[in-house]
């Protein structure tokens, strides 16, 4: 049982890292919608919140498979959103802060 719970934790962490950066790595809406020439930051932030909710749902589903789901207060969701935004930092930097490569 311990190996299964450890694998579940890593699954949620890897899913969170992938989904946190996905809005910044493509121009499609929710990675499957129509391709946009330049997706606005507001769409990217909306996707980020939806993906954070998806990660929470996956985590709760995995928790329900292994044990009784523990009730969470607003503090839990605030921390999850803060951690998700921290995980999204590499994608944000890649999209908005990197310099264009110069060929001389």
Coordinates of N, CA and C in Angstrom, one line a residue:
X1 N 0.8 -1.2 0.0 CA 0.0 0.0 0.0 C 0.9 1.3 0.0
X2 N 2.0 1.2 0.7 CA 2.9 2.4 0.8 C 3.4 2.8 -0.6
X3 N 3.8 1.7 -1.4 CA 4.3 2.0 -2.7 C 3.3 2.6 -3.6
X4 N 2.0 2.2 -3.5 CA 0.9 2.7 -4.3 C 0.6 4.2 -3.9
X5 N 0.7 4.5 -2.6 CA 0.4 5.9 -2.2 C 1.6 6.8 -2.7
X6 N 2.8 6.3 -2.6 CA 3.9 7.0 -3.1 C 3.8 7.3 -4.6
X7 N 3.4 6.3 -5.3 CA 3.2 6.5 -6.8 C 2.1 7.5 -7.1
X8 N 1.1 7.5 -6.3 CA 0.0 8.4 -6.4 C 0.4 9.8 -6.2
X9 N 1.3 10.0 -5.2 CA 1.8 11.4 -4.9 C 2.6 11.9 -6.1
X10 N 3.5 11.0 -6.6 CA 4.3 11.4 -7.7 C 3.5 11.7 -9.0
X11 N 2.4 10.9 -9.2 CA 1.5 11.2 -10.3 C 0.9 12.5 -10.2
X12 N 0.4 12.9 -9.0 CA -0.2 14.2 -8.8 C 0.8 15.3 -9.0
X13 N 2.0 15.2 -8.5 CA 3.1 16.2 -8.7 C 3.4 16.4 -10.1
X14 N 3.7 15.3 -10.8 CA 4.0 15.4 -12.3 C 2.9 16.0 -13.1
X15 N 1.7 15.6 -12.8 CA 0.5 16.1 -13.5 C 0.4 17.6 -13.2
X16 N 0.7 18.1 -12.0 CA 0.7 19.5 -11.6 C 1.7 20.3 -12.4
X17 N 2.9 19.7 -12.5 CA 4.0 20.4 -13.2 C 3.6 20.5 -14.7
X18 N 3.1 19.5 -15.2 CA 2.8 19.5 -16.7 C 1.6 20.5 -16.9
X19 N 0.6 20.4 -16.1 CA -0.6 21.2 -16.4 C -0.3 22.7 -16.0
X20 N 0.6 23.0 -15.1 CA 0.9 24.3 -14.7 C 1.6 25.1 -15.8
X21 N 2.4 24.4 -16.6 CA 3.1 25.0 -17.7 C 2.4 24.9 -19.0
X22 N 1.4 24.1 -19.2 CA 0.8 23.9 -20.4 C 0.2 25.1 -21.0
X23 N -0.5 26.0 -20.3 CA -1.0 27.2 -20.9 C 0.0 28.1 -21.5
X24 N 1.2 28.1 -21.0 CA 2.3 28.9 -21.6 C 3.0 28.3 -22.7
X25 N 2.8 27.0 -23.0 CA 3.6 26.3 -24.0 C 2.9 26.1 -25.3
X26 N 1.6 26.5 -25.3 CA 0.9 26.3 -26.6 C -0.1 27.4 -26.8
X27 N -0.6 27.6 -28.0 CA -1.6 28.6 -28.3 C -3.0 28.2 -28.5
X28 N -3.2 26.9 -28.2 CA -4.6 26.4 -28.3 C -5.3 26.6 -26.9
X29 N -6.6 26.8 -27.0 CA -7.4 26.9 -25.8 C -7.6 25.6 -25.1
X30 N -7.1 25.5 -23.9 CA -7.1 24.2 -23.1 C -6.5 23.1 -23.9
X31 N -5.5 23.4 -24.6 CA -4.6 22.4 -25.4 C -5.4 21.6 -26.4
X32 N -6.7 21.9 -26.6 CA -7.4 21.1 -27.6 C -8.3 22.0 -28.5
X33 N -8.5 23.2 -28.1 CA -9.4 24.2 -28.8 C -8.7 24.7 -30.1
X34 N -9.4 25.6 -30.7 CA -8.9 26.1 -32.0 C -7.6 26.9 -31.7
X35 N -6.7 26.9 -32.6 CA -5.4 27.5 -32.5 C -5.6 29.0 -32.7
X36 N -5.0 29.8 -31.8 CA -5.1 31.3 -31.8 C -3.8 31.8 -32.2
X37 N -3.7 32.9 -32.9 CA -2.4 33.5 -33.3 C -1.7 33.9 -32.0
X38 N -2.4 34.6 -31.1 CA -1.7 35.0 -29.9 C -2.7 35.0 -28.7
X39 N -2.6 34.0 -27.9 CA -3.6 33.8 -26.8 C -3.3 34.9 -25.7
X40 N -4.3 35.6 -25.3 CA -4.1 36.6 -24.3 C -3.8 36.0 -22.9
X41 N -3.1 36.8 -22.1 CA -2.8 36.4 -20.7 C -4.0 36.0 -19.9
X42 N -5.1 36.6 -20.1 CA -6.3 36.3 -19.4 C -6.8 34.9 -19.7
X43 N -6.7 34.4 -20.9 CA -7.0 33.0 -21.3 C -6.0 32.1 -20.6
X44 N -4.8 32.4 -20.6 CA -3.8 31.6 -20.0 C -4.0 31.4 -18.5
X45 N -4.4 32.5 -17.8 CA -4.7 32.5 -16.4 C -5.9 31.7 -16.1
X46 N -7.0 31.8 -16.9 CA -8.2 31.0 -16.8 C -7.8 29.5 -16.9
X47 N -7.1 29.2 -17.9 CA -6.6 27.8 -18.1 C -5.9 27.3 -16.9
X48 N -5.0 28.2 -16.3 CA -4.3 27.8 -15.1 C -5.2 27.5 -13.9
X49 N -6.2 28.3 -13.7 CA -7.1 28.0 -12.6 C -7.9 26.7 -12.9
X50 N -8.3 26.5 -14.1 CA -9.1 25.2 -14.4 C -8.2 24.0 -14.2
X51 N -6.9 24.1 -14.7 CA -6.0 23.0 -14.6 C -5.7 22.7 -13.1
X52 N -5.6 23.8 -12.3 CA -5.4 23.6 -10.8 C -6.5 22.8 -10.2
X53 N -7.8 23.2 -10.6 CA -8.9 22.5 -10.2 C -8.9 21.0 -10.6
X54 N -8.4 20.8 -11.8 CA -8.3 19.4 -12.3 C -7.3 18.6 -11.5
X55 N -6.2 19.2 -11.1 CA -5.2 18.5 -10.3 C -5.8 18.2 -8.9
X56 N -6.5 19.1 -8.4 CA -7.2 18.9 -7.1 C -8.1 17.7 -7.2
X57 N -8.9 17.7 -8.2 CA -9.9 16.6 -8.4 C -9.2 15.2 -8.6
X58 N -8.1 15.2 -9.3 CA -7.4 13.9 -9.5 C -6.8 13.5 -8.1
X59 N -6.3 14.5 -7.4 CA -5.7 14.2 -6.0 C -6.8 13.6 -5.1
X60 N -8.0 14.3 -5.1 CA -9.1 13.8 -4.3 C -9.5 12.4 -4.7
X61 N -9.6 12.2 -6.0 CA -10.0 10.8 -6.5 C -9.0 9.8 -6.0
X62 N -7.7 10.1 -6.1 CA -6.7 9.1 -5.7 C -6.8 8.9 -4.2
X63 N -7.0 10.0 -3.4 CA -7.2 9.9 -2.0 C -8.4 9.0 -1.6
X64 N -9.5 9.2 -2.4 CA -10.7 8.4 -2.1 C -10.5 6.9 -2.4
X65 N -9.6 6.6 -3.4 CA -9.3 5.2 -3.7 C -8.6 4.5 -2.5
X66 N -7.8 5.3 -1.8 CA -6.9 4.7 -0.8 C -7.4 4.8 0.6
X67 N -8.2 5.9 0.9 CA -8.7 6.1 2.3 C -9.9 7.1 2.2
X68 N -10.3 7.4 3.4 CA -11.4 8.4 3.4 C -10.9 9.8 3.1
X69 N -11.7 10.5 2.3 CA -11.2 11.9 1.9 C -11.4 12.8 3.1
X70 N -10.3 13.5 3.4 CA -10.3 14.4 4.5 C -10.9 15.8 4.0
X71 N -11.7 16.3 4.8 CA -12.3 17.6 4.5 C -11.3 18.7 4.5
X72 N -11.3 19.6 3.5 CA -10.4 20.7 3.4 C -11.0 22.0 3.5
X73 N -10.4 23.0 4.2 CA -10.9 24.3 4.3 C -10.3 25.2 3.2
X74 N -10.6 26.5 3.2 CA -10.2 27.4 2.2 C -8.7 27.5 2.2
X75 N -8.0 27.3 3.3 CA -6.6 27.5 3.4 C -5.9 26.5 2.5
X76 N -6.4 25.2 2.4 CA -5.9 24.2 1.6 C -5.9 24.7 0.1
X77 N -7.0 25.2 -0.3 CA -7.1 25.6 -1.7 C -6.3 26.8 -2.0
X78 N -6.1 27.7 -1.1 CA -5.3 28.9 -1.3 C -3.8 28.4 -1.5
X79 N -3.4 27.5 -0.6 CA -2.0 26.9 -0.7 C -1.8 26.2 -2.1
X80 N -2.8 25.4 -2.4 CA -2.7 24.6 -3.7 C -2.6 25.6 -4.9
X81 N -3.3 26.7 -4.9 CA -3.2 27.7 -6.0 C -1.9 28.4 -5.9
X82 N -1.4 28.7 -4.8 CA 0.0 29.3 -4.7 C 1.1 28.4 -5.2
X83 N 1.0 27.1 -4.8 CA 2.0 26.2 -5.3 C 1.9 26.0 -6.8
X84 N 0.6 25.9 -7.3 CA 0.4 25.8 -8.7 C 1.0 26.9 -9.5
X85 N 0.8 28.2 -9.0 CA 1.4 29.3 -9.6 C 2.9 29.3 -9.6
X86 N 3.5 28.8 -8.5 CA 4.9 28.6 -8.4 C 5.4 27.6 -9.4
X87 N 4.7 26.5 -9.6 CA 5.1 25.5 -10.6 C 5.0 26.1 -12.0
X88 N 4.1 27.1 -12.2 CA 3.9 27.6 -13.6 C 5.0 28.6 -13.9
X89 N 5.8 29.0 -13.0 CA 6.8 30.0 -13.2 C 7.8 29.7 -14.4
X90 N 8.3 28.5 -14.6 CA 9.1 28.3 -15.8 C 8.4 28.5 -17.1
X91 N 7.2 28.1 -17.2 CA 6.4 28.4 -18.4 C 6.2 29.9 -18.7
X92 N 5.9 30.6 -17.6 CA 5.7 32.0 -17.7 C 6.9 32.7 -18.2
X93 N 8.1 32.3 -17.6 CA 9.4 32.9 -18.0 C 9.6 32.6 -19.4
X94 N 9.4 31.4 -19.8 CA 9.7 31.0 -21.2 C 8.8 31.8 -22.2
X95 N 7.5 32.0 -21.8 CA 6.6 32.7 -22.7 C 6.9 34.2 -22.8
X96 N 7.1 34.8 -21.6 CA 7.0 36.3 -21.5 C 8.4 37.0 -21.2
X97 N 9.3 36.3 -20.6 CA 10.5 37.0 -20.2 C 11.8 36.6 -20.9
X98 N 11.8 35.6 -21.7 CA 13.0 35.2 -22.5 C 13.2 36.1 -23.6
X99 N 14.4 36.3 -23.9 CA 14.8 37.2 -25.0 C 14.8 36.4 -26.3
X100 N 14.4 37.1 -27.4 CA 14.4 36.4 -28.7 C 15.8 36.2 -29.1
X101 N 16.1 35.0 -29.7 CA 17.4 34.7 -30.1 C 17.9 35.6 -31.3
X102 N 19.1 36.0 -31.1 CA 19.6 36.9 -32.2 C 20.6 36.2 -33.0
X103 N 20.4 36.2 -34.3 CA 21.3 35.6 -35.2 C 22.1 36.7 -36.0
X104 N 23.4 36.7 -35.8 CA 24.2 37.8 -36.4 C 25.0 37.2 -37.5

